[in-house]
PDB file of C-alpha atoms in Angstrom:
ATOM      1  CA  UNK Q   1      35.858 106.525  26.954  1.00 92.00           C
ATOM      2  CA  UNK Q   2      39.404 106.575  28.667  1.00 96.00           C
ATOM      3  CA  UNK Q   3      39.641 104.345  31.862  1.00 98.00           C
ATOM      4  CA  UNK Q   4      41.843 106.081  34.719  1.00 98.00           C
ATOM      5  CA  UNK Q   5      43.462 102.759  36.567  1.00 98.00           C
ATOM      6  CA  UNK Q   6      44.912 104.518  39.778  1.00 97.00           C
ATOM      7  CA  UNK Q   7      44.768 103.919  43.460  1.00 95.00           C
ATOM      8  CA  UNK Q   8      43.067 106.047  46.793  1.00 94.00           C
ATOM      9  CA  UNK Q   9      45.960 107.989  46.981  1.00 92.00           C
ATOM     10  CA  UNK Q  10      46.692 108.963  43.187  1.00 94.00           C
ATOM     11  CA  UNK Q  11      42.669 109.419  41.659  1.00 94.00           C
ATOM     12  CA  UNK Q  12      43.024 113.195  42.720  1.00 92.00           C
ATOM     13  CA  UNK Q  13      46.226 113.846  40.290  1.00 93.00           C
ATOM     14  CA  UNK Q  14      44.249 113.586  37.146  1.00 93.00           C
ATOM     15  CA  UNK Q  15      40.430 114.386  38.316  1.00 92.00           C
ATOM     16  CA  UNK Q  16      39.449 114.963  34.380  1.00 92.00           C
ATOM     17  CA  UNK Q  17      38.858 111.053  34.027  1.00 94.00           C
ATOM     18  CA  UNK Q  18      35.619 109.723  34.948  1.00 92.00           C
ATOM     19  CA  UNK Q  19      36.146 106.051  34.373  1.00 96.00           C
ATOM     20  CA  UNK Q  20      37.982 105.030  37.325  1.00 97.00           C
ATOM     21  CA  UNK Q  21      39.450 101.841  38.069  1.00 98.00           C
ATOM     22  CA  UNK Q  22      40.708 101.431  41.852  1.00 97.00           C
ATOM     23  CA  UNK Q  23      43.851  99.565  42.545  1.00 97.00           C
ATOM     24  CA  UNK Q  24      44.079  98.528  46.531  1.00 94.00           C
ATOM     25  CA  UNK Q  25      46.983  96.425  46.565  1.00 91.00           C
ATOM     26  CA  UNK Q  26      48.993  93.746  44.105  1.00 93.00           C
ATOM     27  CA  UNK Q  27      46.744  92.758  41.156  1.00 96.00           C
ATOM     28  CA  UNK Q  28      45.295  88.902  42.117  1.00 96.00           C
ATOM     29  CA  UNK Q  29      44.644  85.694  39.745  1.00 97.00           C
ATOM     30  CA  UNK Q  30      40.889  87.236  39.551  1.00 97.00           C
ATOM     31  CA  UNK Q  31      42.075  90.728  36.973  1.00 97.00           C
ATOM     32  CA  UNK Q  32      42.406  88.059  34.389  1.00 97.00           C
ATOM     33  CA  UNK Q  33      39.134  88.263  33.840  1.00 97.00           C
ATOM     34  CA  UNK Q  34      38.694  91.748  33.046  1.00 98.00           C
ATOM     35  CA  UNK Q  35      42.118  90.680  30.725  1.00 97.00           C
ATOM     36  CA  UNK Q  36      41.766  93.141  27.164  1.00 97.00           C
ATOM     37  CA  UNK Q  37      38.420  94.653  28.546  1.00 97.00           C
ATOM     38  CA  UNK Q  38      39.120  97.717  27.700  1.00 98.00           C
ATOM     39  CA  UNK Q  39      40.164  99.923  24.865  1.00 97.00           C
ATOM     40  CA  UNK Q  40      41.723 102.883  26.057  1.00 98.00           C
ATOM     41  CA  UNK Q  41      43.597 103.272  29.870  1.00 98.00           C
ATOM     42  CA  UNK Q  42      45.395 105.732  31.432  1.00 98.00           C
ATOM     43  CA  UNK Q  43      47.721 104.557  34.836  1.00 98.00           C
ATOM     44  CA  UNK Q  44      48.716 106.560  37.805  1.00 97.00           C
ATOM     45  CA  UNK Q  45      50.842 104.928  40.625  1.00 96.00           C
ATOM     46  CA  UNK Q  46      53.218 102.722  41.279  1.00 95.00           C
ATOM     47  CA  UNK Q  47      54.187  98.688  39.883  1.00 96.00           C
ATOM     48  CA  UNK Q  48      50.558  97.717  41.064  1.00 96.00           C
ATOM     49  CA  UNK Q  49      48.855 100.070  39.483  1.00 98.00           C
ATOM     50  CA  UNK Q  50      50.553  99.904  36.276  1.00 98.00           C
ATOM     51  CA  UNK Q  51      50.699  96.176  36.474  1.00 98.00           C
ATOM     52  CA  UNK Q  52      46.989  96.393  36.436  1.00 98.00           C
ATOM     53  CA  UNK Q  53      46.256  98.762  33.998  1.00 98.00           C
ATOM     54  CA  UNK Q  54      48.501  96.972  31.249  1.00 98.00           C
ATOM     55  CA  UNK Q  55      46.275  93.175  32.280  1.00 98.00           C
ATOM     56  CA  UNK Q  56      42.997  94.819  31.682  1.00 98.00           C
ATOM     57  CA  UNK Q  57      44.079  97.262  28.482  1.00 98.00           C
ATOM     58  CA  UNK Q  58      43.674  95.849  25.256  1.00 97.00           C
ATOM     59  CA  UNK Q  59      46.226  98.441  23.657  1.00 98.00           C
ATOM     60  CA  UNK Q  60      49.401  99.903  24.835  1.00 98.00           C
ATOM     61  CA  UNK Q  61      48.527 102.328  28.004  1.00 98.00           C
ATOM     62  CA  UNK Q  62      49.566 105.516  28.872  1.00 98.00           C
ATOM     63  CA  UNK Q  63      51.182 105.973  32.264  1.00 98.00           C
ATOM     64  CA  UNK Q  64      51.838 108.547  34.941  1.00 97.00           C
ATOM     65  CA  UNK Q  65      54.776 106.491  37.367  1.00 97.00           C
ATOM     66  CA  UNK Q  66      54.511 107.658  40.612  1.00 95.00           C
ATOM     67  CA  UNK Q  67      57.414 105.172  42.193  1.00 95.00           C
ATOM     68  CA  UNK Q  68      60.540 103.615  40.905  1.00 95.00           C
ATOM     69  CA  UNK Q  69      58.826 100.114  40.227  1.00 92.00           C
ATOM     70  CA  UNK Q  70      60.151 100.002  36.830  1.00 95.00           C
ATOM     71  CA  UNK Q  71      56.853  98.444  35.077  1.00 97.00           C
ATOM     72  CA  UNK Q  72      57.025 101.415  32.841  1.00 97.00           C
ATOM     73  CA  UNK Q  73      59.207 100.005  30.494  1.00 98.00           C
ATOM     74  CA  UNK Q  74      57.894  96.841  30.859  1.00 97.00           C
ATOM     75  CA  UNK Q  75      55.600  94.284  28.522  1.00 97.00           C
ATOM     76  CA  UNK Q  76      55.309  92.348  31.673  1.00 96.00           C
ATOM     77  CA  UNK Q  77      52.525  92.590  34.435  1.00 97.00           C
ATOM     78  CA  UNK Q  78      53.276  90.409  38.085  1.00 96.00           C
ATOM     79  CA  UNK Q  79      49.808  89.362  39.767  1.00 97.00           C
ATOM     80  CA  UNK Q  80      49.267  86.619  42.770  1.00 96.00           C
ATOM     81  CA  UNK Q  81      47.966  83.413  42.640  1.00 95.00           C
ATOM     82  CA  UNK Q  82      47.334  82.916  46.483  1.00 92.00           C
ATOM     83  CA  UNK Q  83      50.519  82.631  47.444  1.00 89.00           C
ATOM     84  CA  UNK Q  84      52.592  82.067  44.031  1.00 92.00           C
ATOM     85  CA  UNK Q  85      54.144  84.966  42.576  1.00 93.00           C
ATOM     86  CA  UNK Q  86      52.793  85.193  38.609  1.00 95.00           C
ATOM     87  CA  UNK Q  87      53.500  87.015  35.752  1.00 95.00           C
ATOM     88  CA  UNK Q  88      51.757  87.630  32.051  1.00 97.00           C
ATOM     89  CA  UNK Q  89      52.866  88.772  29.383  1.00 96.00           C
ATOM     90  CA  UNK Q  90      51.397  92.389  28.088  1.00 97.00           C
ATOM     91  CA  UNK Q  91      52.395  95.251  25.900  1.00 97.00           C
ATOM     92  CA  UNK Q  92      55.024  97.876  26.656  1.00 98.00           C
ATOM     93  CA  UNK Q  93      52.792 101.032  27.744  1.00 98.00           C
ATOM     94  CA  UNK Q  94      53.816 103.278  24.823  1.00 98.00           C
ATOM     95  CA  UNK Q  95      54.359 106.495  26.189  1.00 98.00           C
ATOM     96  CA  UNK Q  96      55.924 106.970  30.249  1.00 98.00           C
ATOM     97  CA  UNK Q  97      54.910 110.555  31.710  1.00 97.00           C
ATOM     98  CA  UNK Q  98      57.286 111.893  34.458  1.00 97.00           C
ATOM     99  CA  UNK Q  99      56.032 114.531  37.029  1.00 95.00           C
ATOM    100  CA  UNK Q 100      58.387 114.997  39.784  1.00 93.00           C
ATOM    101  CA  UNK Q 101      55.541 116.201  42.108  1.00 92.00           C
ATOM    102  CA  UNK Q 102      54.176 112.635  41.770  1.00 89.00           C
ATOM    103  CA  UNK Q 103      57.021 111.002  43.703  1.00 89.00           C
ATOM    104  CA  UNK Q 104      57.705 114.188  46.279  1.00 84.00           C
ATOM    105  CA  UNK Q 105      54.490 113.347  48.167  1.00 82.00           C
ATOM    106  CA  UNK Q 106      55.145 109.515  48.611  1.00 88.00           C
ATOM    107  CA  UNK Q 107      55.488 108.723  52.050  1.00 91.00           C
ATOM    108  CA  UNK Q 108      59.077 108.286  53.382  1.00 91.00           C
ATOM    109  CA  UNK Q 109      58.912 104.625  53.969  1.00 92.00           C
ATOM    110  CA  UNK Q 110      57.317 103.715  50.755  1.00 91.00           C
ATOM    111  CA  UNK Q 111      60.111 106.296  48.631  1.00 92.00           C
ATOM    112  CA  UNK Q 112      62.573 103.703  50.293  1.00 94.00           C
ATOM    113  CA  UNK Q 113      60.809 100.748  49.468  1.00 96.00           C
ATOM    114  CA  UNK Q 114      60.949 101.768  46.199  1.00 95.00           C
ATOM    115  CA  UNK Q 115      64.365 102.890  45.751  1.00 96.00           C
ATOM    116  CA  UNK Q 116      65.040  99.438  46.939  1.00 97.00           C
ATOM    117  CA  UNK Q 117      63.049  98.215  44.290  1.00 97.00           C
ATOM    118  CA  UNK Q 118      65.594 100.448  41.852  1.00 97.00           C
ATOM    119  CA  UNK Q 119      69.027  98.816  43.006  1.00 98.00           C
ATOM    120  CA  UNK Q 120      67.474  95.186  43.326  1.00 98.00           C
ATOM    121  CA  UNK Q 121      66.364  95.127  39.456  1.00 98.00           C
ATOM    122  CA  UNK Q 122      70.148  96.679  38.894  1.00 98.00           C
ATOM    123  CA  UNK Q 123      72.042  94.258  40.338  1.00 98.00           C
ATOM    124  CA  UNK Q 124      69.644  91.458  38.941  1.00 98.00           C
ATOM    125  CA  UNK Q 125      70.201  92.866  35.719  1.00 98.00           C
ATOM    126  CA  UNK Q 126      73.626  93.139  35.436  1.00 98.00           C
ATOM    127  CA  UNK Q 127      74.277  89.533  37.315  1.00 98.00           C
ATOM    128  CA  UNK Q 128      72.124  88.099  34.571  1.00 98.00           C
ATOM    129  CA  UNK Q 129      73.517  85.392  31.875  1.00 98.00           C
ATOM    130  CA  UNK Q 130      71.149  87.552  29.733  1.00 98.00           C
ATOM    131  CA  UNK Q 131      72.776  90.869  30.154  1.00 98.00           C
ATOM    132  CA  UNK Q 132      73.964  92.652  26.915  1.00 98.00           C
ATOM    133  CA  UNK Q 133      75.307  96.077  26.773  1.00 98.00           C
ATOM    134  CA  UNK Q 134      71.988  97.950  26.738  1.00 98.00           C
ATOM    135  CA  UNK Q 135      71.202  96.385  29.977  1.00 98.00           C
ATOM    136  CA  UNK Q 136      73.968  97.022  31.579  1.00 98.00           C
ATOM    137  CA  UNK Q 137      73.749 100.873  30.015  1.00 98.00           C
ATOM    138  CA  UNK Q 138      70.273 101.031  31.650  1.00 98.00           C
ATOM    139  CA  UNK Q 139      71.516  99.638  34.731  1.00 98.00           C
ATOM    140  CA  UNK Q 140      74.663 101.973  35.013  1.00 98.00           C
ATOM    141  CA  UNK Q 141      72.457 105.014  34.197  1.00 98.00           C
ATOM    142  CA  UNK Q 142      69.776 103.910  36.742  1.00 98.00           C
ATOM    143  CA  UNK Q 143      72.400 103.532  39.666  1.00 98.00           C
ATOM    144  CA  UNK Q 144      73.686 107.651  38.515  1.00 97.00           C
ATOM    145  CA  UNK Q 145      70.666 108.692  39.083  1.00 97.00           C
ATOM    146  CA  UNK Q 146      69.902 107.770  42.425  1.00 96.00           C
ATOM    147  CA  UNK Q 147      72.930 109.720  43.690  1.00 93.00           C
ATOM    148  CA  UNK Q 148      71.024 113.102  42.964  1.00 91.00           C
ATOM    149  CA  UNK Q 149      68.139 111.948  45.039  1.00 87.00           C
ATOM    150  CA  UNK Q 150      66.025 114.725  42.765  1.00 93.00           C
ATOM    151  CA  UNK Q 151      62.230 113.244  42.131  1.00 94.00           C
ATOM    152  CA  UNK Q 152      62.698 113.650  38.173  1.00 95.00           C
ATOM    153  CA  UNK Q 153      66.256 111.938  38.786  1.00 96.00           C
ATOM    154  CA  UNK Q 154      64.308 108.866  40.706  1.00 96.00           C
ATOM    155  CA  UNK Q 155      61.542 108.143  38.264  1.00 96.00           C
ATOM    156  CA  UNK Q 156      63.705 108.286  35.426  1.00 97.00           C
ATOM    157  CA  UNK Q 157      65.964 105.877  37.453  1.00 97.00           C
ATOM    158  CA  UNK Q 158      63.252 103.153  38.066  1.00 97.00           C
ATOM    159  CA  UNK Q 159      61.976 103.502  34.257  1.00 97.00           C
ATOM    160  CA  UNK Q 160      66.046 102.542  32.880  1.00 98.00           C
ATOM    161  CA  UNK Q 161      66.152 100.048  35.713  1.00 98.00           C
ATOM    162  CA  UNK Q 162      62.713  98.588  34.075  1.00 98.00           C
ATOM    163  CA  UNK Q 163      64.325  98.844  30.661  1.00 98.00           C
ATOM    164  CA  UNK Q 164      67.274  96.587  32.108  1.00 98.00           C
ATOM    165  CA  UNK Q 165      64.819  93.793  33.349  1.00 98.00           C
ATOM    166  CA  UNK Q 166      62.977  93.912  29.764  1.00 98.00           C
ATOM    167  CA  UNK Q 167      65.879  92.698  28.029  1.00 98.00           C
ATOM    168  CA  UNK Q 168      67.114  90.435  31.399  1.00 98.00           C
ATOM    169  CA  UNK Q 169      64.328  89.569  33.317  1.00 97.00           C
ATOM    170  CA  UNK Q 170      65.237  88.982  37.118  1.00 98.00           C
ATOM    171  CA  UNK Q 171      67.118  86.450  39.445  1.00 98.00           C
ATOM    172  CA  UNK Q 172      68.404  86.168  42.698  1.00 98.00           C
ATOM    173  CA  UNK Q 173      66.946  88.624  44.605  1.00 98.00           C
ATOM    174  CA  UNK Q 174      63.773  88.734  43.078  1.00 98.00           C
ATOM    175  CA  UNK Q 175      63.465  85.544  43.774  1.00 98.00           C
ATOM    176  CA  UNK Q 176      63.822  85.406  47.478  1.00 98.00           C
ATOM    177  CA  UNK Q 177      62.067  88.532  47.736  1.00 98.00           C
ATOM    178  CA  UNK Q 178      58.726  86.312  46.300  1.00 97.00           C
ATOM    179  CA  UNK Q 179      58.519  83.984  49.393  1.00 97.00           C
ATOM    180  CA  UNK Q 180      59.487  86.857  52.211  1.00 97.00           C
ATOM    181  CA  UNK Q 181      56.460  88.808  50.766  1.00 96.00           C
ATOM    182  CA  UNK Q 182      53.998  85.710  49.958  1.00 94.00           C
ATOM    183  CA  UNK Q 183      54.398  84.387  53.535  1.00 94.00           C
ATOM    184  CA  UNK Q 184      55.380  87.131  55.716  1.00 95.00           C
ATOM    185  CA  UNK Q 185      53.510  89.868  54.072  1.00 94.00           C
ATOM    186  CA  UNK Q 186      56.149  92.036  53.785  1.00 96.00           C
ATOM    187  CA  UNK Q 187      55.721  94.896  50.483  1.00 95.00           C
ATOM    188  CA  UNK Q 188      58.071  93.811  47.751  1.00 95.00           C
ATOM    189  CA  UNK Q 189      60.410  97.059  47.834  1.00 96.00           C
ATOM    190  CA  UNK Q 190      61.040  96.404  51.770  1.00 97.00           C
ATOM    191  CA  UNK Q 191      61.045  92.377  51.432  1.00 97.00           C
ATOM    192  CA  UNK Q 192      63.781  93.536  48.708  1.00 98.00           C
ATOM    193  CA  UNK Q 193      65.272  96.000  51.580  1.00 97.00           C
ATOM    194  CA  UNK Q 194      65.635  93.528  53.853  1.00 97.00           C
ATOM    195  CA  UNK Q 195      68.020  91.594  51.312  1.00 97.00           C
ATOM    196  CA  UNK Q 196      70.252  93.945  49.768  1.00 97.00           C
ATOM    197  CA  UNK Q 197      72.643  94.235  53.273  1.00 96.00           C
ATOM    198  CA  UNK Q 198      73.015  90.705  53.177  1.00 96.00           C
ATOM    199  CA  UNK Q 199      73.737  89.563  49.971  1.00 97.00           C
ATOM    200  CA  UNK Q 200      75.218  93.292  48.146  1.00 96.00           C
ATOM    201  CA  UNK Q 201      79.115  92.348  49.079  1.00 95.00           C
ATOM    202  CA  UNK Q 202      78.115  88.895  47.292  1.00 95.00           C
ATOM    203  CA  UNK Q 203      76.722  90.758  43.981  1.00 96.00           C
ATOM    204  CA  UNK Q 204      79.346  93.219  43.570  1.00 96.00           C
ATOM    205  CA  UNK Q 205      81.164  92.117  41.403  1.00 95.00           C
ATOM    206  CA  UNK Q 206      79.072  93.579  38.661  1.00 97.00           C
ATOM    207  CA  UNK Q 207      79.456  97.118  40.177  1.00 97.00           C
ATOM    208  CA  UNK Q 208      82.287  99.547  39.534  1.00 97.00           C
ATOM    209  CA  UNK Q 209      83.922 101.144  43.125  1.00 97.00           C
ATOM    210  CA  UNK Q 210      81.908 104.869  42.325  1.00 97.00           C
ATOM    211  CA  UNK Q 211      78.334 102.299  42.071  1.00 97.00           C
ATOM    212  CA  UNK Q 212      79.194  99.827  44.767  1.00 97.00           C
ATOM    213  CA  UNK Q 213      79.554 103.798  47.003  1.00 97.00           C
ATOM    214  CA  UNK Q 214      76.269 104.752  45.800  1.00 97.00           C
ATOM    215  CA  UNK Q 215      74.022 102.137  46.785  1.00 97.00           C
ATOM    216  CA  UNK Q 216      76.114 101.512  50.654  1.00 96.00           C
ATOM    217  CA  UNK Q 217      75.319 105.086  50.725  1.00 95.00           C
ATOM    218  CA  UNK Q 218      71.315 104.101  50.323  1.00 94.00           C
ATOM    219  CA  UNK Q 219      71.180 100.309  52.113  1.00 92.00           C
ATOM    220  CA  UNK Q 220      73.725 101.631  54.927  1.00 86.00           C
ATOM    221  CA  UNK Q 221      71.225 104.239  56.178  1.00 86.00           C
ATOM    222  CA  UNK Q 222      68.018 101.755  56.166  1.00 92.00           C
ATOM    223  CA  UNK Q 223      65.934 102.101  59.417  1.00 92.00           C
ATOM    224  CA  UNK Q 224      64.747  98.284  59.082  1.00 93.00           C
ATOM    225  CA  UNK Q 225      66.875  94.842  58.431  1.00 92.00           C
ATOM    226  CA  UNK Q 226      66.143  91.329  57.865  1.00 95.00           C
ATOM    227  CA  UNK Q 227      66.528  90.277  61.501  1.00 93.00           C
ATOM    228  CA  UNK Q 228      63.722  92.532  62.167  1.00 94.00           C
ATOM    229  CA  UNK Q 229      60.870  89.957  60.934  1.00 95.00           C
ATOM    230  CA  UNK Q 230      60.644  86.465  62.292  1.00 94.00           C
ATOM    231  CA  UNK Q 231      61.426  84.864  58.794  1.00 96.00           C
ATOM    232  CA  UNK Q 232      62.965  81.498  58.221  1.00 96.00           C
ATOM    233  CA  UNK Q 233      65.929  81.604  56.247  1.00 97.00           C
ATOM    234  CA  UNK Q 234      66.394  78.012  55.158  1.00 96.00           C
ATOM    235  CA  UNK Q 235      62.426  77.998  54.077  1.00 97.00           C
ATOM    236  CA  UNK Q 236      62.702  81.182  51.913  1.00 97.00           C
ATOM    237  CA  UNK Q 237      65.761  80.237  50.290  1.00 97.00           C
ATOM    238  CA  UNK Q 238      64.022  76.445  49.602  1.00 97.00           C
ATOM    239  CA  UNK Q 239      60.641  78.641  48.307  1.00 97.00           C
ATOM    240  CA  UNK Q 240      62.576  80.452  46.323  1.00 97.00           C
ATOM    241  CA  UNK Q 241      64.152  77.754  44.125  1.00 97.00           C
ATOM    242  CA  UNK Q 242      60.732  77.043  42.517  1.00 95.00           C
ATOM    243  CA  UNK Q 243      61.210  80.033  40.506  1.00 95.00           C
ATOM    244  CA  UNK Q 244      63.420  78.703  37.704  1.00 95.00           C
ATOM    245  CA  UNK Q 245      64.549  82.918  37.002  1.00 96.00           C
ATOM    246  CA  UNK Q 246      66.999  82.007  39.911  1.00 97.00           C
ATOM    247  CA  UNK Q 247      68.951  80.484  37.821  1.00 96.00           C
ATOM    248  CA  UNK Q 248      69.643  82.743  35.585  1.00 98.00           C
ATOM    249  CA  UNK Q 249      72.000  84.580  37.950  1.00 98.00           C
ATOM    250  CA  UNK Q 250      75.092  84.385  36.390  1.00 97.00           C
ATOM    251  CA  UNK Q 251      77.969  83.393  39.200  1.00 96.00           C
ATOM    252  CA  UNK Q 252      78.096  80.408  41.257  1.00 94.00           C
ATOM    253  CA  UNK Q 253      75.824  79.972  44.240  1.00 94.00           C
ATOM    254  CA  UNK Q 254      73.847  77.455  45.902  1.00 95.00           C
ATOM    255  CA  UNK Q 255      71.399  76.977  49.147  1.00 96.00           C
ATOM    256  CA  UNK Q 256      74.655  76.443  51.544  1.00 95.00           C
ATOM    257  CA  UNK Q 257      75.928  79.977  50.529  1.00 95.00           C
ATOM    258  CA  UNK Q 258      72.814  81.739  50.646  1.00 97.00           C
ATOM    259  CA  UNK Q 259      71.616  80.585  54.112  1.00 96.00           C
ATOM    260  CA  UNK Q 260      75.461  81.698  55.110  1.00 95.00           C
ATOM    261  CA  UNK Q 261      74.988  85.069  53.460  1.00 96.00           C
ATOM    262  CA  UNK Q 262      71.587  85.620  54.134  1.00 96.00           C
ATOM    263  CA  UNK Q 263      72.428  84.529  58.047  1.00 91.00           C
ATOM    264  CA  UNK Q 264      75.790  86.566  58.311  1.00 84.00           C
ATOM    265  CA  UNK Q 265      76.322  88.592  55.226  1.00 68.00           C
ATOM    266  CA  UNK Q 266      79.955  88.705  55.418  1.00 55.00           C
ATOM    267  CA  UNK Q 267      81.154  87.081  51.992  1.00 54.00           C
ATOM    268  CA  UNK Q 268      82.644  89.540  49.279  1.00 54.00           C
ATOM    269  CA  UNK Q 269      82.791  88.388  45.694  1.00 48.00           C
ATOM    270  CA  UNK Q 270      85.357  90.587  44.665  1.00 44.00           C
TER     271      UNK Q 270
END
């Protein structure tokens, strides 16, 4: 019988499922034991969920996205190991079901989170040394989507964006994003939020003028920013130099220029 892997909030969309399988927050090291359990699963919700569902499915899953985390179009799923940011390898789910209603009744905060989520796996993608021309098509067609700011528009946005990091992986951001959310418990999307201000002049390079205008027009209008959360820079940017994707970011940078950036924010690459 099919397992539904969904959270609180999502169980109601598809109440035909009996099997239920409820996701409360970022899969820990402790789903790997329930790792190919099951034969047959169906996912609802956002990375989490999804995340989940592929550890736990034997077979490729079936899923309903209801954010813009991108894992999709994935074959990888992230869990937590205490405090260490892991990932496993999985299988691509093999068929990605878009209902705009899905993504309307997100809360505000967590849409923006999200769409955060979007531009950050973007401009990871395209600053990659693994980028090829599919990623950066992916990428491009994620960013002109967001400017329509339609639900269908959105989801479809976060699944290329997810098709981007399959061929690329991620870097920079992703990276500091790990530590801001391990220590300070700060969600990934807003962790990500918190970023993008400082260090977008820095990335955009990779961006043509008509992109670069589409995402100000998204990180300008933020209600939160880094300085909001007591976080220490310099041990972030130290944490987040254990994950070797970091350097994988294509264009020169070191600690020195990210504690500047991250600190002021000012530097443009271009």
């Amino acid at each position: 019988m099919t397992l539904l892997v969904c959270s609180k909030s999502t169980r109601d969309y598809l109440p035909h499922y009996k099997r239920t399988f409820i996701v409360n927050g970022p899969p820990q090291s402790d789903i790997l034991k329930l790792k190919d359990s099951e034969e047959e699963v169906i996912a609802i919700g956002g990375g989490a969920v999804i995340d989940t569902a592929k550890i736990i499915s034997k077979n490729p899953i079936i899923c309903y996205p209801t954010t813009l985390a991108g894992s999709s179009a994935t074959e990888w799923s992230v869990y937590w190991d205490g405090s260490v940011k892991c990932s496993i390898k999985c299988s691509i789910p093999k068929q990605a079901i878009f209902v705009p209603e899905f993504i309307s009744n997100l809360p505000a905060d967590i849409k923006t989170d999200t769409v955060c989520d979007v531009i950050s796996h973007c401009l990871d993608s395209l600053s990659s040394i693994k980028a090829n021309d599919k990623s950066i098509e992916n990428c491009k067609l994620a960013i002109s989507l967001l400017k329509t700011n339609n639900p269908l528009d959105l989801l479809k946005a976060g699944h290329h964006a997810g098709m981007a990091i399959q061929i690329t992986g991620t870097n920079l951001l992703h990276s500091l994003s790990y530590p801001i959310t391990s220590k300070y418990k700060i969600p990934h999307g807003r962790a990500l939020g918190c970023l993008l201000p400082k260090l977008l002049n820095f990335m955009s390079q990779v961006l043509s003028k008509d992109e670069l205008n589409i995402i100000e027009s998204i990180i300008l209008n933020l209600s939160f920013k880094l300085s909001d959360y007591n976080i220490n820079i310099e041990d972030v940017i130290q944490d987040s130099y254990t994950y070797s994707k970091i350097l994988e970011y294509k264009f020169p940078i070191n600690q020195k220029i990210l504690t500047n950036l991250l600190k002021n924010g000012t530097k443009k690459s271009r």
